[in-house]
Amino acid sequence: MSLFDQKVSDLHEQLHKKEISVSDLVEESYKRIAEVDTQVAAFLTLDEERARSQAKKLDEKLGTDEAKGLLFGMPIGVKDNIVTKDLRTTAASQILHNFNPIYDATVVKKLQEAETITIGKLNMDEFAMGSSTENSSFKKTKNPWNIETVPGGSSGGSAAAVAAGEVPFSLGSDTGGSIRQPASFCGVVGLKPTYGRVSRFGLIAFASSLDQIGPITRTVEDNAYVLQAIAGVDPMDSTSADVEVPSYVNALTGDVKGLKIGVPKEYIGEGVNPEVRESVLKALATLEKLGATWEEVSLPHSKYALSTYYLLSSSEASANLARFDGVRYGYRSPNSNNLMDLYKNSRAEGFGDEVKRRIMLGTFALSSGYYDAYYKKAQKARTLIKKDFEDVFAKYDVIVGPTTPTPAFRIGEKTSDPLTMYANDILTIPVNLAGVPGISVPCGFDQGLPLGLQIIGKHFDEATVYRVAHAFEQATDFHKQKPGL
Amino acid sequence: MSRISIEEVKHVAHLARLAITEEEAVNFQKQLDAIITFSEQLNELDTENVEPTSHVLDIKNVLREDVSKEGLPQELVLKNAPDQQDGQIKVPPIIE
């Protein structure tokens, strides 16, 4: 039992009535971490001293107008690829093991303006490359529902910390499913916003045309509050979109009457575990009872998404990760007599296997003689995948399917073969390629492990995605179940 | 036939500025070959008249006013440098 079993608006209400203090919330967070994090291993770095002194300052504001913001005083966890000033930020890589950023990411700044308190930094796959958090070069995070299984990835620490009640919510990042897949595995709510909805300034880049930061929370309502705080155009990120941010909380009406849902046959067919398919069909029946209608549709190029994604994301990664060279910051190999060796040795010693593999693949796909055959071909395939979504959204309000083909797998089960691990993201990757928003909400259990329902919306229509997710959540009680830690 | 040879793996590693051992080269050759072979399924697609997508949103050149701003103080720039001397980042010899 954790204070954070309650939703953010209830915690806010108690703060408002002075039944609890901000210091109580911060202490609850560190107490819970002390109790369960030796098992869960979600956090890489804690910021206890600063968090406690900040809590004291905020407690003086309790009861005044300055404490009116809904997120005021909330303890948060931040994925370790989002830079935090003077708080070690590693992207779970040895190459940044000693890196202390000199500025805050825009999302961190915005959450500070909302007077949240950063509890610490959360574990992830190195540079967000992975689907199980097993690629962290520091520790393996465990799934709070069964510590022999993975929490998913790459935002495994962010999802596990929320599921384990260590923080009320956290930030993750999603390039091919890295928020939604761990949210699904850990039984929490995770949203990947529309590309450009949230500033990427201060997010350590993996694949710049796909990366988005988003919230991981206990409930859909909490998720809407956090997105509200971090969304919007940012002069520091020229790819952030100058599109009005509506009120997401106002969208939570519970009303889905007349809503048209498309269910891609590719998302409930071969390769999807029968229990997963069953839970999605039951969820659709629930939404039907609430007044929505659904029909089977097709995203015909789905099967090409995985190869398209690996070629494009690895190519972008090979360029983005060129900056880690042992010169200006991060790890420097002590064994180099000239500059070329310093680059090569620092990178060879500082990067883990999966990161090297993707840098190699990307460098190959971009190299002279192969560019047209691989990189450009993949960019064209991306156009076809994006068009699949446009065609369905011309007739339907949202697309619904499972988040992942299976529940959480066992630690070590998929580490030997990169392609098997990659296949786990087959239902989330197309969403990043099309740039549309997608959420995962709890929709059932298979042998005690949570399953997630994925709801995908039109560009910049997070409001409808939230409305559907919220209506479903209110009609079910999967989100009320907690892991027995 | 493999899509990538050991020699090509070593060349790509050099382009990527990664030191690799013989053993790693053999491993990468196998793994990259599998991934590249898998990705060749894209050849099934007719993309003759398809434009490439590099960015999902319709963003053209994003411009801002060209105003001068204070740069970062030297102390902050050097804060994370692995080696420094006289206010500059120090590296091993570039020219032998």
Coordinates of C-alpha atoms in Angstrom, one line a residue, chain A:
Chain A
M1 CA 0.0 0.0 0.0
S2 CA 1.4 3.3 -1.1
L3 CA 0.0 6.9 -0.8
F4 CA 0.5 6.9 -4.6
D5 CA -2.3 4.3 -5.1
Q6 CA -4.4 7.4 -5.2
K7 CA -4.7 9.5 -8.2
V8 CA -3.0 12.9 -8.4
S9 CA -6.1 14.9 -8.0
D10 CA -6.9 13.1 -4.7
L11 CA -3.4 13.8 -3.5
H12 CA -3.8 17.4 -4.5
E13 CA -7.1 17.6 -2.5
Q14 CA -5.3 16.3 0.6
L15 CA -2.5 18.8 0.2
H16 CA -5.0 21.5 -0.3
K17 CA -6.8 20.6 3.0
K18 CA -3.4 20.3 4.6
E19 CA -4.1 16.7 5.6
I20 CA -0.7 15.8 4.1
S21 CA 2.4 17.9 3.3
V22 CA 4.7 18.0 0.3
S23 CA 7.4 16.6 2.7
D24 CA 5.1 13.6 3.4
L25 CA 4.8 12.9 -0.3
V26 CA 8.6 13.1 -0.8
E27 CA 9.2 10.9 2.3
E28 CA 6.6 8.4 1.1
S29 CA 8.5 8.2 -2.2
Y30 CA 11.9 7.6 -0.6
K31 CA 10.4 5.2 1.9
R32 CA 8.8 3.1 -0.8
I33 CA 12.1 3.2 -2.8
A34 CA 13.9 1.9 0.3
E35 CA 11.3 -0.9 0.7
V36 CA 11.1 -2.2 -2.9
D37 CA 13.8 -0.8 -5.1
T38 CA 16.4 -3.4 -4.1
Q39 CA 14.0 -5.8 -5.9
V40 CA 12.6 -3.6 -8.7
A41 CA 15.8 -1.6 -9.4
A42 CA 14.0 1.2 -11.2
F43 CA 16.1 4.1 -10.1
L44 CA 19.7 4.8 -11.2
T45 CA 20.3 8.1 -9.3
L46 CA 18.4 9.7 -6.3
D47 CA 18.3 13.4 -5.6
E48 CA 17.3 13.1 -1.9
E49 CA 18.9 16.2 -0.4
R50 CA 17.6 18.6 -3.0
A51 CA 14.2 17.0 -3.0
R52 CA 13.8 17.3 0.7
S53 CA 14.8 20.9 0.9
Q54 CA 12.5 21.7 -2.0
A55 CA 9.7 20.0 -0.3
K56 CA 10.2 22.2 2.8
K57 CA 10.1 25.3 0.7
L58 CA 6.9 24.2 -1.0
D59 CA 5.3 23.3 2.3
E60 CA 5.5 27.0 3.3
K61 CA 3.3 27.8 0.3
L62 CA 0.6 25.2 1.2
G63 CA -2.8 26.9 1.6
T64 CA -1.8 29.9 -0.5
D65 CA -2.7 30.6 -4.1
E66 CA 0.8 29.5 -5.2
A67 CA -0.1 25.9 -4.2
K68 CA -3.2 25.8 -6.5
G69 CA -1.6 24.0 -9.4
L70 CA -2.7 20.4 -9.6
L71 CA 0.8 19.0 -9.9
F72 CA 2.1 21.2 -7.0
G73 CA 4.3 19.2 -4.7
M74 CA 4.1 15.9 -6.6
P75 CA 7.2 13.7 -6.5
I76 CA 8.3 12.6 -10.0
G77 CA 10.7 10.3 -11.6
V78 CA 12.5 11.2 -14.9
K79 CA 13.9 8.7 -17.5
D80 CA 17.7 9.0 -17.5
N81 CA 17.9 10.2 -21.1
I82 CA 16.2 13.5 -20.2
V83 CA 18.8 16.0 -19.0
T84 CA 18.6 17.4 -15.5
K85 CA 20.8 20.2 -14.4
D86 CA 23.5 19.2 -11.9
L87 CA 21.9 15.7 -11.6
R88 CA 23.8 12.9 -13.2
T89 CA 22.3 11.9 -16.5
T90 CA 23.7 8.7 -18.1
A91 CA 21.2 7.4 -20.7
A92 CA 22.2 4.1 -18.9
S93 CA 25.5 4.2 -20.7
Q94 CA 29.0 3.9 -19.5
I95 CA 30.0 6.6 -22.0
L96 CA 28.0 9.1 -19.8
H97 CA 28.6 7.5 -16.4
N98 CA 29.9 10.8 -15.0
F99 CA 27.9 13.3 -17.0
N100 CA 26.3 16.2 -15.1
P101 CA 24.2 18.3 -17.4
I102 CA 24.6 22.1 -17.4
Y103 CA 20.9 22.7 -18.3
D104 CA 17.4 21.3 -17.8
A105 CA 15.4 19.7 -20.6
T106 CA 12.3 21.8 -21.5
V107 CA 10.0 19.1 -20.0
V108 CA 11.9 19.2 -16.8
K109 CA 11.8 23.0 -16.7
K110 CA 8.0 22.9 -17.3
L111 CA 7.5 20.4 -14.5
Q112 CA 9.6 22.5 -12.2
E113 CA 7.4 25.5 -13.0
A114 CA 4.4 23.3 -12.1
E115 CA 6.3 22.8 -8.7
T116 CA 6.9 19.1 -9.0
I117 CA 9.8 17.6 -7.2
T118 CA 12.4 15.3 -9.0
I119 CA 13.0 12.3 -6.8
G120 CA 15.6 10.7 -9.1
K121 CA 16.5 9.3 -12.5
L122 CA 15.1 6.1 -13.9
N123 CA 16.7 3.1 -15.5
M124 CA 16.3 2.4 -19.2
D125 CA 17.9 0.5 -22.1
E126 CA 21.2 2.2 -23.0
F127 CA 20.3 5.2 -25.2
A128 CA 16.7 3.9 -25.3
M129 CA 17.7 1.0 -27.6
G130 CA 15.9 -2.0 -26.4
S131 CA 12.5 -3.5 -25.3
S132 CA 13.3 -4.9 -21.9
T133 CA 15.7 -2.6 -20.0
E134 CA 18.2 -5.5 -20.0
N135 CA 20.5 -3.3 -22.2
S136 CA 21.1 -0.8 -19.3
S137 CA 24.8 -0.9 -18.6
F138 CA 24.1 -0.4 -14.8
K139 CA 21.4 -2.7 -13.7
K140 CA 18.4 -4.8 -14.7
T141 CA 15.0 -3.4 -13.7
K142 CA 12.4 -6.0 -12.8
N143 CA 8.7 -6.1 -13.4
P144 CA 6.9 -5.4 -10.1
W145 CA 4.2 -8.0 -11.0
N146 CA 6.7 -10.8 -11.3
I147 CA 10.3 -10.0 -10.6
E148 CA 11.5 -12.9 -12.9
T149 CA 10.0 -11.0 -15.9
V150 CA 11.2 -7.8 -17.6
P151 CA 9.4 -4.5 -17.1
G152 CA 9.6 -3.8 -20.9
G153 CA 11.7 -1.0 -22.4
S154 CA 13.2 1.2 -23.1
S155 CA 11.4 3.2 -20.4
G156 CA 11.4 0.1 -18.1
G157 CA 12.4 2.1 -15.0
S158 CA 9.8 4.8 -15.6
A159 CA 7.0 2.2 -15.8
A160 CA 8.2 -0.1 -13.0
A161 CA 8.6 2.9 -10.6
V162 CA 5.0 4.0 -11.1
A163 CA 3.6 0.4 -10.9
A164 CA 5.6 -0.2 -7.7
G165 CA 4.2 3.0 -6.1
E166 CA 7.6 4.7 -5.8
V167 CA 6.3 7.8 -7.5
P168 CA 2.8 8.9 -8.7
F169 CA 4.1 9.5 -12.2
S170 CA 7.1 9.6 -14.4
L171 CA 8.4 10.7 -17.8
G172 CA 9.5 8.3 -20.4
S173 CA 10.5 8.5 -24.1
D174 CA 9.1 6.6 -27.0
T175 CA 10.9 6.0 -30.3
G176 CA 9.3 2.7 -31.3
G177 CA 7.1 1.8 -28.3
S178 CA 9.4 2.6 -25.4
I179 CA 6.6 4.3 -23.3
R180 CA 3.6 2.1 -24.4
Q181 CA 5.3 -1.3 -24.2
P182 CA 6.6 -1.0 -20.7
A183 CA 3.3 0.6 -19.6
S184 CA 1.5 -2.4 -20.9
F185 CA 3.9 -4.9 -19.3
C186 CA 3.7 -3.1 -15.9
G187 CA -0.1 -2.4 -15.9
V188 CA 0.1 1.4 -16.0
V189 CA -1.0 4.1 -18.4
G190 CA 1.6 5.4 -21.0
L191 CA 1.1 7.9 -23.8
K192 CA 3.3 8.7 -26.8
P193 CA 2.1 12.1 -27.9
T194 CA 2.0 13.2 -31.5
Y195 CA 5.4 13.9 -32.9
G196 CA 6.1 17.6 -32.2
R197 CA 3.5 17.8 -29.4
V198 CA 6.2 17.9 -26.7
S199 CA 9.6 19.6 -26.9
R200 CA 12.6 17.2 -27.4
F201 CA 15.0 19.9 -26.2
G202 CA 17.2 18.1 -23.6
L203 CA 16.2 14.6 -24.6
I204 CA 19.4 12.7 -25.5
A205 CA 18.6 12.0 -29.1
F206 CA 18.2 8.4 -30.4
A207 CA 16.2 8.8 -33.7
S208 CA 15.2 12.5 -34.0
S209 CA 12.3 12.0 -36.5
L210 CA 10.7 9.4 -34.2
D211 CA 11.5 10.3 -30.5
Q212 CA 8.8 11.8 -28.3
I213 CA 8.7 12.3 -24.5
G214 CA 5.5 11.3 -22.7
P215 CA 3.9 10.6 -19.3
I216 CA 3.6 7.3 -17.5
T217 CA 0.9 7.3 -14.8
R218 CA -1.5 5.2 -12.8
T219 CA -4.7 6.6 -14.4
V220 CA -5.7 8.3 -17.7
E221 CA -6.7 11.4 -15.8
D222 CA -3.2 11.8 -14.3
N223 CA -1.8 11.3 -17.7
A224 CA -3.9 14.1 -19.1
Y225 CA -2.7 16.4 -16.3
V226 CA 0.9 15.7 -17.0
L227 CA 0.7 16.1 -20.8
Q228 CA -1.1 19.4 -20.2
A229 CA 2.0 20.6 -18.2
I230 CA 4.6 19.5 -20.8
A231 CA 2.9 20.0 -24.2
G232 CA 3.4 22.9 -26.5
V233 CA 5.8 24.6 -28.9
D234 CA 9.3 25.4 -27.8
P235 CA 11.7 27.8 -29.4
M236 CA 14.6 25.5 -28.5
D237 CA 13.1 22.6 -30.6
S238 CA 12.4 23.6 -34.1
T239 CA 10.4 20.4 -34.7
S240 CA 8.0 21.1 -31.9
A241 CA 4.7 22.1 -33.4
D242 CA 3.0 25.4 -33.1
V243 CA -0.4 23.8 -32.7
E244 CA -2.9 24.9 -30.0
V245 CA -2.9 22.7 -26.9
P246 CA -6.5 22.0 -25.9
S247 CA -7.7 21.1 -22.3
Y248 CA -7.1 17.4 -22.0
V249 CA -8.9 17.1 -18.7
N250 CA -12.0 18.6 -20.3
A251 CA -11.9 15.8 -22.8
L252 CA -12.5 13.1 -20.1
T253 CA -16.3 13.1 -20.5
G254 CA -16.8 9.4 -20.3
D255 CA -18.9 9.7 -23.5
V256 CA -18.0 7.6 -26.5
K257 CA -21.4 7.4 -28.1
G258 CA -21.2 7.3 -31.9
L259 CA -17.4 6.9 -31.8
K260 CA -16.0 4.9 -34.8
I261 CA -13.2 2.5 -34.0
G262 CA -11.1 0.8 -36.6
V263 CA -9.4 -2.5 -35.5
P264 CA -6.6 -3.5 -37.9
K265 CA -6.8 -7.2 -38.7
E266 CA -3.0 -7.2 -38.8
Y267 CA -3.0 -6.3 -35.0
I268 CA -5.2 -9.2 -33.9
G269 CA -4.0 -11.9 -36.3
E270 CA -1.1 -14.3 -36.5
G271 CA 1.7 -13.8 -34.0
V272 CA -0.6 -12.2 -31.3
N273 CA -1.0 -14.4 -28.3
P274 CA -4.7 -15.7 -27.9
E275 CA -5.1 -14.3 -24.4
V276 CA -4.0 -10.9 -25.7
R277 CA -6.5 -11.1 -28.6
E278 CA -9.2 -12.2 -26.2
S279 CA -8.6 -9.2 -23.9
V280 CA -8.8 -6.8 -26.8
L281 CA -12.1 -8.3 -28.1
K282 CA -13.5 -8.0 -24.6
A283 CA -12.3 -4.3 -24.4
L284 CA -14.1 -3.7 -27.7
A285 CA -17.3 -5.2 -26.4
T286 CA -17.0 -2.8 -23.4
L287 CA -16.6 0.2 -25.7
E288 CA -19.5 -1.1 -27.8
K289 CA -21.7 -1.2 -24.6
L290 CA -20.7 2.4 -24.0
G291 CA -22.1 3.4 -27.5
A292 CA -19.0 3.1 -29.8
T293 CA -19.0 1.0 -32.9
W294 CA -16.0 -1.0 -34.3
E295 CA -15.1 -2.6 -37.6
E296 CA -12.2 -4.5 -38.8
V297 CA -9.8 -2.4 -41.0
S298 CA -6.5 -3.0 -42.6
L299 CA -3.1 -1.3 -42.3
P300 CA -1.7 -3.3 -45.2
H301 CA 2.0 -2.2 -44.8
S302 CA 2.2 -3.2 -41.1
K303 CA 4.5 -6.1 -41.9
Y304 CA 7.1 -3.7 -43.3
A305 CA 7.2 -1.5 -40.3
L306 CA 9.8 -3.4 -38.4
S307 CA 12.5 -3.3 -41.1
T308 CA 11.6 0.3 -42.0
Y309 CA 12.0 1.3 -38.4
Y310 CA 15.3 -0.5 -37.8
L311 CA 16.9 1.0 -40.9
L312 CA 15.7 4.6 -40.2
S313 CA 16.1 4.6 -36.4
S314 CA 19.6 3.1 -36.6
S315 CA 20.7 5.5 -39.4
E316 CA 19.5 8.5 -37.3
A317 CA 21.2 7.0 -34.2
S318 CA 24.5 6.5 -36.0
A319 CA 24.5 10.3 -36.7
N320 CA 23.2 11.4 -33.3
L321 CA 25.6 9.2 -31.4
A322 CA 28.6 10.6 -33.3
R323 CA 28.8 13.3 -30.6
F324 CA 30.0 10.8 -28.0
D325 CA 33.7 10.9 -28.8
G326 CA 35.5 11.2 -25.5
V327 CA 36.5 14.8 -26.1
R328 CA 34.2 17.3 -24.5
Y329 CA 32.3 15.2 -21.9
G330 CA 31.6 11.6 -20.9
Y331 CA 34.0 8.7 -20.8
R332 CA 37.5 8.9 -22.3
S333 CA 39.6 5.8 -22.8
P334 CA 42.9 6.2 -21.0
N335 CA 44.7 4.0 -23.6
S336 CA 45.1 6.3 -26.6
N337 CA 48.1 7.9 -28.1
N338 CA 46.4 9.9 -30.9
L339 CA 43.1 11.4 -31.5
M340 CA 41.7 8.7 -33.8
D341 CA 42.5 6.0 -31.2
L342 CA 40.9 8.2 -28.6
Y343 CA 37.6 8.3 -30.6
K344 CA 37.7 4.6 -31.4
N345 CA 38.7 3.4 -28.0
S346 CA 36.4 5.7 -26.0
R347 CA 33.4 4.6 -28.1
A348 CA 34.4 0.9 -28.1
E349 CA 34.8 0.9 -24.3
G350 CA 31.9 3.3 -23.6
F351 CA 29.0 1.8 -25.7
G352 CA 27.3 -1.5 -25.1
D353 CA 26.7 -4.2 -27.7
E354 CA 23.2 -3.2 -28.8
V355 CA 24.2 0.4 -29.2
K356 CA 27.3 -0.6 -31.3
R357 CA 25.1 -3.0 -33.4
R358 CA 22.7 -0.2 -34.3
I359 CA 25.5 2.4 -34.9
M360 CA 27.0 -0.2 -37.3
L361 CA 23.7 -0.9 -39.0
G362 CA 23.0 2.8 -39.4
T363 CA 26.5 3.6 -40.7
F364 CA 26.2 0.8 -43.2
A365 CA 22.7 1.9 -44.4
L366 CA 24.0 5.5 -44.9
S367 CA 27.3 4.6 -46.5
S368 CA 28.1 5.2 -50.1
G369 CA 26.7 2.6 -52.4
Y370 CA 24.0 1.4 -49.9
Y371 CA 22.1 4.7 -49.2
D372 CA 19.5 4.3 -52.0
A373 CA 19.0 0.5 -51.5
Y374 CA 18.5 0.7 -47.7
Y375 CA 18.0 4.2 -46.2
K376 CA 16.0 5.8 -49.1
K377 CA 14.0 2.6 -49.6
A378 CA 13.0 2.7 -46.0
Q379 CA 12.0 6.4 -46.2
K380 CA 9.7 5.5 -49.0
A381 CA 8.2 2.5 -47.1
R382 CA 7.6 5.0 -44.3
T383 CA 5.4 7.1 -46.6
L384 CA 3.3 4.0 -47.4
I385 CA 3.0 3.1 -43.7
K386 CA 1.9 6.7 -42.9
K387 CA -0.6 6.6 -45.7
D388 CA -2.2 3.4 -44.2
F389 CA -3.0 5.4 -41.1
E390 CA -4.4 8.4 -43.1
D391 CA -6.7 6.1 -45.0
V392 CA -8.1 4.5 -41.9
F393 CA -8.5 7.9 -40.1
A394 CA -10.5 9.3 -43.0
K395 CA -13.3 7.0 -41.8
Y396 CA -12.6 6.2 -38.2
D397 CA -12.0 8.3 -35.0
V398 CA -9.4 6.0 -33.4
I399 CA -7.6 2.8 -34.1
V400 CA -7.6 0.1 -31.3
G401 CA -5.5 -3.0 -30.8
P402 CA -3.2 -4.6 -28.4
T403 CA 0.0 -2.8 -27.3
T404 CA 2.2 -5.9 -27.4
P405 CA 1.7 -9.4 -28.9
T406 CA 2.5 -11.0 -25.5
P407 CA 2.6 -10.1 -21.8
A408 CA 6.0 -9.5 -20.2
F409 CA 8.6 -12.2 -21.0
R410 CA 11.2 -13.7 -18.7
I411 CA 14.5 -12.0 -18.0
G412 CA 17.1 -13.4 -20.4
E413 CA 14.5 -15.0 -22.7
K414 CA 15.2 -12.8 -25.7
T415 CA 18.7 -11.4 -25.3
S416 CA 20.5 -13.9 -27.6
D417 CA 18.7 -13.0 -30.8
P418 CA 18.3 -9.2 -31.7
L419 CA 15.5 -10.0 -34.2
T420 CA 13.3 -11.8 -31.7
M421 CA 13.7 -8.9 -29.3
Y422 CA 12.8 -6.4 -32.1
A423 CA 9.6 -8.3 -33.0
N424 CA 8.2 -7.4 -29.7
D425 CA 7.6 -3.8 -30.9
I426 CA 5.7 -4.8 -34.0
L427 CA 2.4 -3.2 -32.9
T428 CA 3.9 0.1 -31.5
I429 CA 6.5 0.9 -34.2
P430 CA 4.0 1.9 -37.0
V431 CA 2.6 4.6 -34.7
N432 CA 6.0 6.3 -34.4
L433 CA 6.6 6.0 -38.2
A434 CA 3.3 7.7 -38.8
G435 CA 3.9 10.3 -36.1
V436 CA 0.4 9.8 -34.5
P437 CA -0.4 9.6 -30.8
G438 CA -0.9 6.3 -29.0
I439 CA -1.7 5.3 -25.5
S440 CA -1.5 2.0 -23.6
V441 CA -4.1 1.4 -20.8
P442 CA -4.5 -1.8 -18.7
C443 CA -7.1 -4.2 -20.2
G444 CA -6.6 -7.6 -18.5
F445 CA -4.2 -10.1 -17.2
D446 CA -2.6 -13.3 -18.4
Q447 CA -1.1 -15.6 -15.7
G448 CA -0.9 -12.6 -13.3
L449 CA 0.9 -10.4 -15.8
P450 CA -0.9 -7.2 -17.1
L451 CA -2.0 -6.7 -20.7
G452 CA -2.4 -3.3 -22.4
L453 CA -4.9 -1.9 -24.8
Q454 CA -3.5 0.5 -27.4
I455 CA -5.6 3.4 -28.6
I456 CA -4.2 5.4 -31.5
G457 CA -5.5 8.8 -32.7
K458 CA -5.1 11.3 -35.4
H459 CA -2.3 13.8 -35.4
F460 CA -2.7 16.2 -32.5
D461 CA -5.9 14.5 -31.3
E462 CA -4.6 13.3 -28.0
A463 CA -8.0 14.6 -26.6
T464 CA -10.0 11.8 -28.3
V465 CA -7.4 9.2 -27.4
Y466 CA -7.8 10.3 -23.7
R467 CA -11.6 10.3 -24.0
V468 CA -11.7 6.7 -25.2
A469 CA -9.0 5.5 -22.8
H470 CA -10.8 7.2 -19.8
A471 CA -14.2 5.9 -20.7
F472 CA -12.7 2.4 -21.0
E473 CA -10.8 2.8 -17.7
Q474 CA -14.0 4.0 -15.8
A475 CA -15.9 1.0 -17.1
T476 CA -13.3 -1.5 -15.9
D477 CA -11.2 -2.1 -12.8
F478 CA -7.9 -3.4 -14.2
H479 CA -6.2 -0.2 -13.2
K480 CA -7.2 -0.6 -9.6
Q481 CA -5.2 -3.9 -9.2
K482 CA -1.7 -3.5 -7.8
P483 CA 1.3 -5.8 -7.8
G484 CA 1.8 -7.6 -4.5
L485 CA 5.2 -6.2 -3.6

